[in-house]
Amino acid sequence: MSRIAIIDTAIDCAYINGKAVEYINLCGENKPCIHREISHGTLCALVLDYCASDYELVNIQIFKDNKGKVFGEIELLANSLKLCRELKIDIISLSAVSSVLSDSKHLYNNILRLSADTVVVSALDNKQYVCIPTSYPEVLGVRNDAAGLLSPGEIAYSADDPFGANIYANCDFKCLRKQHCRPSNSFAVPVVTAYVNKLINKGQSISDIKFMLQNLKPYPLGQEHKELNYPVARIAREIPIVFLADDVTEMCGTLMDRFYEKYEVQSTALSLTEGIYDIRIKNVKSIDTITDDLHFMEHHYKTDLIFIVGREKLLEKIQQHIDIDVEITCQSDGRALICYENNQEIEINSKVADRLHEILTS
């Protein structure tokens, strides 16, 4: 029997046939905060109970109520993930996600530690932003079958999903409609959790489970549904583009950290070079597709500034596709050449982020 943790608001077991629930409240109170309205966590548990059997349920409460779910603290989510390791949880069912990708410093190492023994099932952001932990490769990212191509309770797989939410699930259940709730990415998660639970109870390993999910029937089910991956149109806005001439992405990561920590500016990057994994950095396979990659990032990453990282010799070809606002060339002496408009200046690496911020905001 697998142990499943729902990290959310408090679960009212009266809605799930009185099933025993182990409660852990991280909101600073000694008992679960259950309110008159049915909570988001209870709704997730309702779908799980409808789809699954033979499991133990642990409710880790990190939101006091449904309103609190919107304004939750990332540190509480990180603490709940650490707790799941201690509790030897087999499956984490999660719809509490962040589209602030700089929050990754709180989450990614926890997900890495969990991934060997625990399956993390997580929802795509309902506004269709790349989000964490859903978009991590170690996580099973899930979204609702909004087009209604599947039957209730059915799941399918989409390879190479740009959001990392490869699994579609139909959660259009009468039990949700009865509570006046529409299907959503959040409620698709327990459908997939129930499927994983069944496989774990049959003795399947995590690697076997991932293989079986990848070999589900493909989604979209036909070429006419390819556009389903990009349903959200954003309000047009100018996002500055900075070219960073470098052989690796290390300095880019440092600049992005500095922008967030000092100025609360979210930044992301397109990379044509090598570097350690960073959810904020999207690898570009070819300069010929970089315009499409930029368009996707502008619309589906919550970002205020976009870096393009590549070797200096690539700049001219990139400029055939994209207008660059500022060029930064890393030098071997710990300094960088900054070019913008008709100006050139040299700055030590530790001051580049501050100078760039001055240029972009003046």
XYZ file of C-alpha atoms in Angstrom:
362
model
C 0.000 0.000 0.000
C 1.548 3.288 -1.113
C 1.699 6.451 0.982
C 0.353 9.509 -0.832
C 0.874 13.079 0.361
C -1.409 15.892 -0.761
C 0.354 19.208 -0.092
C -2.381 21.828 -0.055
C -5.086 23.212 2.218
C -6.610 21.014 4.934
C -8.640 17.998 3.817
C -12.081 17.399 5.309
C -12.356 13.603 5.484
C -16.167 13.829 5.587
C -16.058 14.364 1.813
C -13.993 11.212 1.202
C -16.157 8.679 2.987
C -14.468 9.262 6.321
C -11.138 7.880 5.099
C -8.388 8.124 7.707
C -6.063 11.019 7.014
C -2.765 11.780 8.714
C -2.693 15.554 9.183
C 0.442 17.676 9.390
C -0.080 21.420 9.659
C 2.833 23.673 8.664
C 0.771 26.851 9.000
C 1.722 27.358 12.640
C -1.388 25.839 14.224
C -1.850 22.533 16.025
C -4.816 21.249 14.074
C -6.057 21.428 10.482
C -7.846 24.650 9.594
C -11.102 23.451 8.017
C -13.552 26.140 6.898
C -17.185 26.119 5.813
C -16.400 26.186 2.104
C -14.973 23.017 0.619
C -11.221 23.474 0.401
C -8.982 22.998 -2.611
C -7.157 20.191 -0.814
C -10.452 18.426 -0.095
C -11.432 18.638 -3.772
C -8.103 17.085 -4.789
C -8.633 14.327 -2.207
C -12.168 13.810 -3.526
C -10.834 13.126 -7.040
C -8.099 10.861 -5.670
C -10.603 8.875 -3.610
C -12.829 8.505 -6.669
C -9.971 7.181 -8.829
C -7.740 5.263 -6.395
C -7.877 2.500 -3.810
C -5.453 0.816 -1.424
C -3.425 3.827 -0.256
C -2.592 5.757 2.901
C -3.262 9.492 2.756
C -1.112 12.176 4.375
C -2.329 15.783 4.253
C 0.455 18.361 4.634
C -1.242 21.705 5.066
C 0.735 24.716 3.841
C -2.243 27.027 3.144
C -4.815 28.126 5.720
C -7.590 28.447 3.138
C -8.272 28.671 -0.591
C -7.294 32.356 -0.666
C -4.028 31.546 1.073
C -3.248 29.083 -1.714
C -2.629 32.004 -4.040
C -0.276 33.803 -1.675
C 1.601 30.859 -0.149
C 5.217 31.061 0.854
C 7.732 29.085 -1.167
C 9.625 28.190 2.017
C 6.605 26.243 3.305
C 6.487 24.233 0.099
C 10.213 23.527 0.417
C 9.751 22.405 4.037
C 6.873 20.129 3.056
C 9.066 18.429 0.435
C 11.777 17.832 3.045
C 9.126 16.373 5.354
C 7.998 13.943 2.653
C 11.469 12.387 2.664
C 11.285 11.871 6.427
C 7.791 10.359 6.159
C 8.871 7.992 3.350
C 6.102 9.196 1.046
C 5.755 7.197 -2.184
C 3.764 9.750 -4.208
C 3.399 13.513 -3.783
C 0.243 14.996 -5.304
C 0.894 18.685 -5.804
C -0.905 21.635 -7.329
C 0.913 24.319 -5.328
C 3.390 25.585 -7.906
C 5.374 28.748 -8.619
C 5.875 30.552 -11.908
C 8.587 32.652 -10.230
C 11.463 30.549 -11.513
C 14.004 32.168 -9.196
C 12.202 30.256 -6.421
C 14.004 27.230 -7.819
C 16.831 27.785 -5.333
C 14.397 26.672 -2.610
C 12.955 23.659 -4.439
C 15.258 21.975 -6.925
C 17.677 20.266 -4.528
C 14.717 18.941 -2.526
C 13.193 17.484 -5.680
C 16.518 15.891 -6.631
C 16.776 14.192 -3.231
C 13.186 12.963 -3.446
C 13.386 11.649 -7.014
C 15.173 8.391 -6.163
C 12.362 7.077 -3.933
C 9.325 9.287 -4.476
C 7.178 10.110 -7.503
C 6.260 13.802 -7.593
C 3.113 14.548 -9.604
C 2.600 18.280 -10.153
C 0.187 20.575 -12.000
C 0.969 23.010 -14.767
C 0.256 26.623 -13.868
C -3.345 27.388 -14.882
C -2.188 30.509 -16.750
C 0.188 28.336 -18.788
C 3.509 29.585 -17.518
C 6.527 27.324 -17.193
C 6.507 26.643 -13.448
C 8.256 24.783 -10.666
C 8.432 22.046 -9.645
C 6.197 20.911 -12.534
C 8.663 21.726 -15.325
C 11.617 19.926 -13.733
C 12.618 16.771 -15.670
C 12.454 14.747 -12.414
C 8.744 15.583 -11.940
C 5.640 14.197 -13.663
C 4.062 17.376 -15.021
C 0.303 17.198 -15.540
C -2.350 19.285 -17.253
C -6.077 18.992 -17.761
C -7.526 17.640 -20.998
C -9.270 20.957 -21.675
C -10.223 19.937 -25.215
C -12.161 16.912 -23.949
C -10.345 14.439 -26.183
C -10.181 11.827 -23.415
C -12.796 10.121 -21.283
C -13.098 10.999 -17.566
C -10.239 9.326 -15.712
C -8.245 8.658 -18.885
C -4.667 9.868 -19.332
C -2.347 10.319 -22.336
C 1.231 11.430 -22.993
C 2.684 14.252 -25.087
C 6.392 13.895 -25.856
C 8.661 16.971 -25.904
C 6.102 19.189 -24.223
C 7.645 22.689 -23.977
C 6.225 23.181 -20.465
C 7.445 19.840 -19.145
C 3.804 18.900 -18.495
C 3.792 15.787 -20.649
C 0.777 14.047 -19.137
C -2.805 14.985 -19.954
C -5.652 13.760 -17.748
C -9.401 14.152 -18.041
C -10.909 15.069 -14.660
C -14.441 15.954 -15.755
C -16.092 13.983 -12.933
C -19.622 14.291 -11.582
C -18.226 14.533 -8.046
C -16.522 17.813 -9.011
C -19.540 19.128 -10.904
C -21.627 18.407 -7.819
C -19.362 20.798 -5.913
C -19.741 23.387 -8.718
C -16.110 22.931 -9.763
C -14.807 22.803 -13.295
C -11.968 20.560 -14.436
C -8.538 22.157 -14.028
C -4.861 21.299 -14.003
C -5.041 20.942 -10.210
C -7.718 18.266 -10.368
C -5.953 16.419 -13.188
C -3.051 15.703 -10.801
C -4.894 13.194 -8.531
C -6.033 11.297 -11.644
C -2.390 10.667 -12.541
C -1.530 10.079 -8.876
C -4.133 7.295 -8.792
C -2.584 5.698 -11.900
C 0.893 5.812 -10.334
C -0.531 4.392 -7.088
C -1.900 1.400 -8.957
C 1.485 0.722 -10.551
C 3.372 1.058 -7.245
C 0.965 -1.373 -5.605
C 1.797 -3.809 -8.397
C 5.484 -3.525 -7.510
C 6.614 -1.332 -10.404
C 9.787 0.718 -9.913
C 9.939 4.472 -10.523
C 11.870 3.967 -13.764
C 9.279 1.401 -14.922
C 6.452 3.812 -14.075
C 8.021 6.622 -16.110
C 8.558 4.242 -19.037
C 4.921 3.120 -18.923
C 3.686 6.714 -18.827
C 5.841 7.624 -21.834
C 4.228 4.756 -23.724
C 0.650 5.781 -23.110
C -1.328 6.757 -26.169
C -0.064 10.062 -27.579
C -1.698 13.430 -26.994
C -2.773 15.478 -28.955
C -4.666 12.727 -30.726
C -4.435 14.345 -34.156
C -2.491 17.007 -36.029
C -5.484 19.344 -35.892
C -4.935 19.721 -32.142
C -1.291 20.826 -32.232
C -2.313 24.361 -31.254
C -3.517 23.143 -27.866
C -0.020 23.637 -26.430
C -0.224 27.407 -26.947
C -3.731 28.594 -26.000
C -2.791 31.692 -23.982
C -2.126 35.070 -25.595
C -0.348 37.687 -23.486
C -0.621 41.458 -23.660
C 2.177 42.696 -25.885
C 5.041 44.279 -23.928
C 8.654 45.086 -24.583
C 11.058 42.725 -22.834
C 14.723 43.787 -23.081
C 17.026 41.322 -24.855
C 20.665 41.091 -23.739
C 23.256 39.079 -25.637
C 25.882 37.556 -23.338
C 28.954 36.380 -25.242
C 30.305 33.480 -23.194
C 31.305 29.833 -23.619
C 29.245 28.660 -20.625
C 26.118 29.822 -18.755
C 27.735 30.323 -15.338
C 27.894 34.126 -15.510
C 24.333 34.261 -16.840
C 23.110 32.435 -13.746
C 25.025 34.855 -11.528
C 23.485 37.868 -13.299
C 19.970 36.433 -13.020
C 20.459 35.779 -9.300
C 21.705 39.332 -8.782
C 18.767 40.862 -10.649
C 16.266 38.942 -8.539
C 17.936 39.338 -5.160
C 18.702 43.071 -5.446
C 16.070 44.398 -7.849
C 13.282 41.752 -7.759
C 13.617 41.446 -11.537
C 12.762 38.068 -13.027
C 15.075 37.056 -15.846
C 15.403 34.016 -18.072
C 17.723 32.962 -20.878
C 18.018 31.208 -24.212
C 21.300 29.319 -24.455
C 23.365 28.179 -27.418
C 26.157 26.929 -25.178
C 26.782 24.513 -22.312
C 26.170 24.880 -18.595
C 24.689 23.331 -15.481
C 20.935 22.752 -15.354
C 18.887 25.847 -14.517
C 15.115 25.965 -15.039
C 15.426 29.634 -16.045
C 17.648 28.733 -19.017
C 16.130 27.137 -22.105
C 18.502 25.398 -24.516
C 18.188 26.388 -28.169
C 18.760 23.595 -30.659
C 19.422 25.844 -33.633
C 19.708 29.560 -34.434
C 17.154 28.890 -37.178
C 14.507 28.251 -34.488
C 15.588 30.927 -32.016
C 12.769 33.288 -33.004
C 10.199 30.626 -32.063
C 12.034 29.926 -28.808
C 12.035 33.639 -27.968
C 8.325 33.951 -28.769
C 7.550 31.023 -26.455
C 9.673 32.482 -23.667
C 8.063 35.928 -23.987
C 4.600 34.394 -23.651
C 5.081 31.420 -21.316
C 7.892 32.384 -18.957
C 7.161 34.968 -16.283
C 10.132 37.174 -17.127
C 11.142 40.837 -17.223
C 14.499 40.365 -18.975
C 15.795 37.766 -21.439
C 19.440 36.876 -21.947
C 20.728 35.082 -25.035
C 23.947 33.219 -24.240
C 26.319 32.087 -26.970
C 29.786 32.431 -28.411
C 30.677 35.880 -29.712
C 30.934 34.669 -33.311
C 27.195 33.831 -33.258
C 26.055 37.393 -32.549
C 25.854 38.559 -36.171
C 23.710 35.593 -37.175
C 21.449 36.004 -34.136
C 20.944 39.670 -35.030
C 19.499 38.561 -38.362
C 16.580 37.175 -36.367
C 16.391 39.230 -33.150
C 16.954 42.856 -32.133
C 19.515 42.977 -29.317
C 19.333 45.856 -26.804
C 22.615 45.313 -24.969
C 25.682 43.200 -25.763
C 27.975 41.901 -23.005
C 31.253 40.158 -23.852
C 33.030 38.288 -21.061
C 36.806 38.781 -21.043
C 39.571 36.652 -19.578
C 40.677 39.272 -17.028
C 37.475 39.185 -14.951
C 35.951 42.135 -16.760
C 33.237 42.503 -19.380
C 32.714 44.783 -22.378
C 29.215 46.305 -22.390
C 27.872 47.754 -25.674
C 24.548 49.564 -25.975
C 23.233 52.085 -28.469
C 26.428 53.916 -29.516
C 28.275 53.365 -26.234
C 30.998 50.984 -25.075
C 32.349 50.565 -21.559
C 34.326 48.108 -19.458
C 33.056 46.857 -16.090
C 34.350 44.288 -13.601
C 32.181 41.154 -13.538
C 30.865 41.759 -10.013
C 29.421 45.123 -11.130
C 27.945 44.061 -14.471
C 24.441 43.359 -13.138
C 24.231 46.748 -11.428
C 25.456 48.603 -14.506
C 23.116 46.664 -16.764
C 20.193 47.537 -14.513
C 21.154 51.232 -14.746
C 21.307 51.044 -18.550
C 17.955 49.292 -18.885
C 16.112 51.606 -16.471
C 17.579 54.952 -17.536
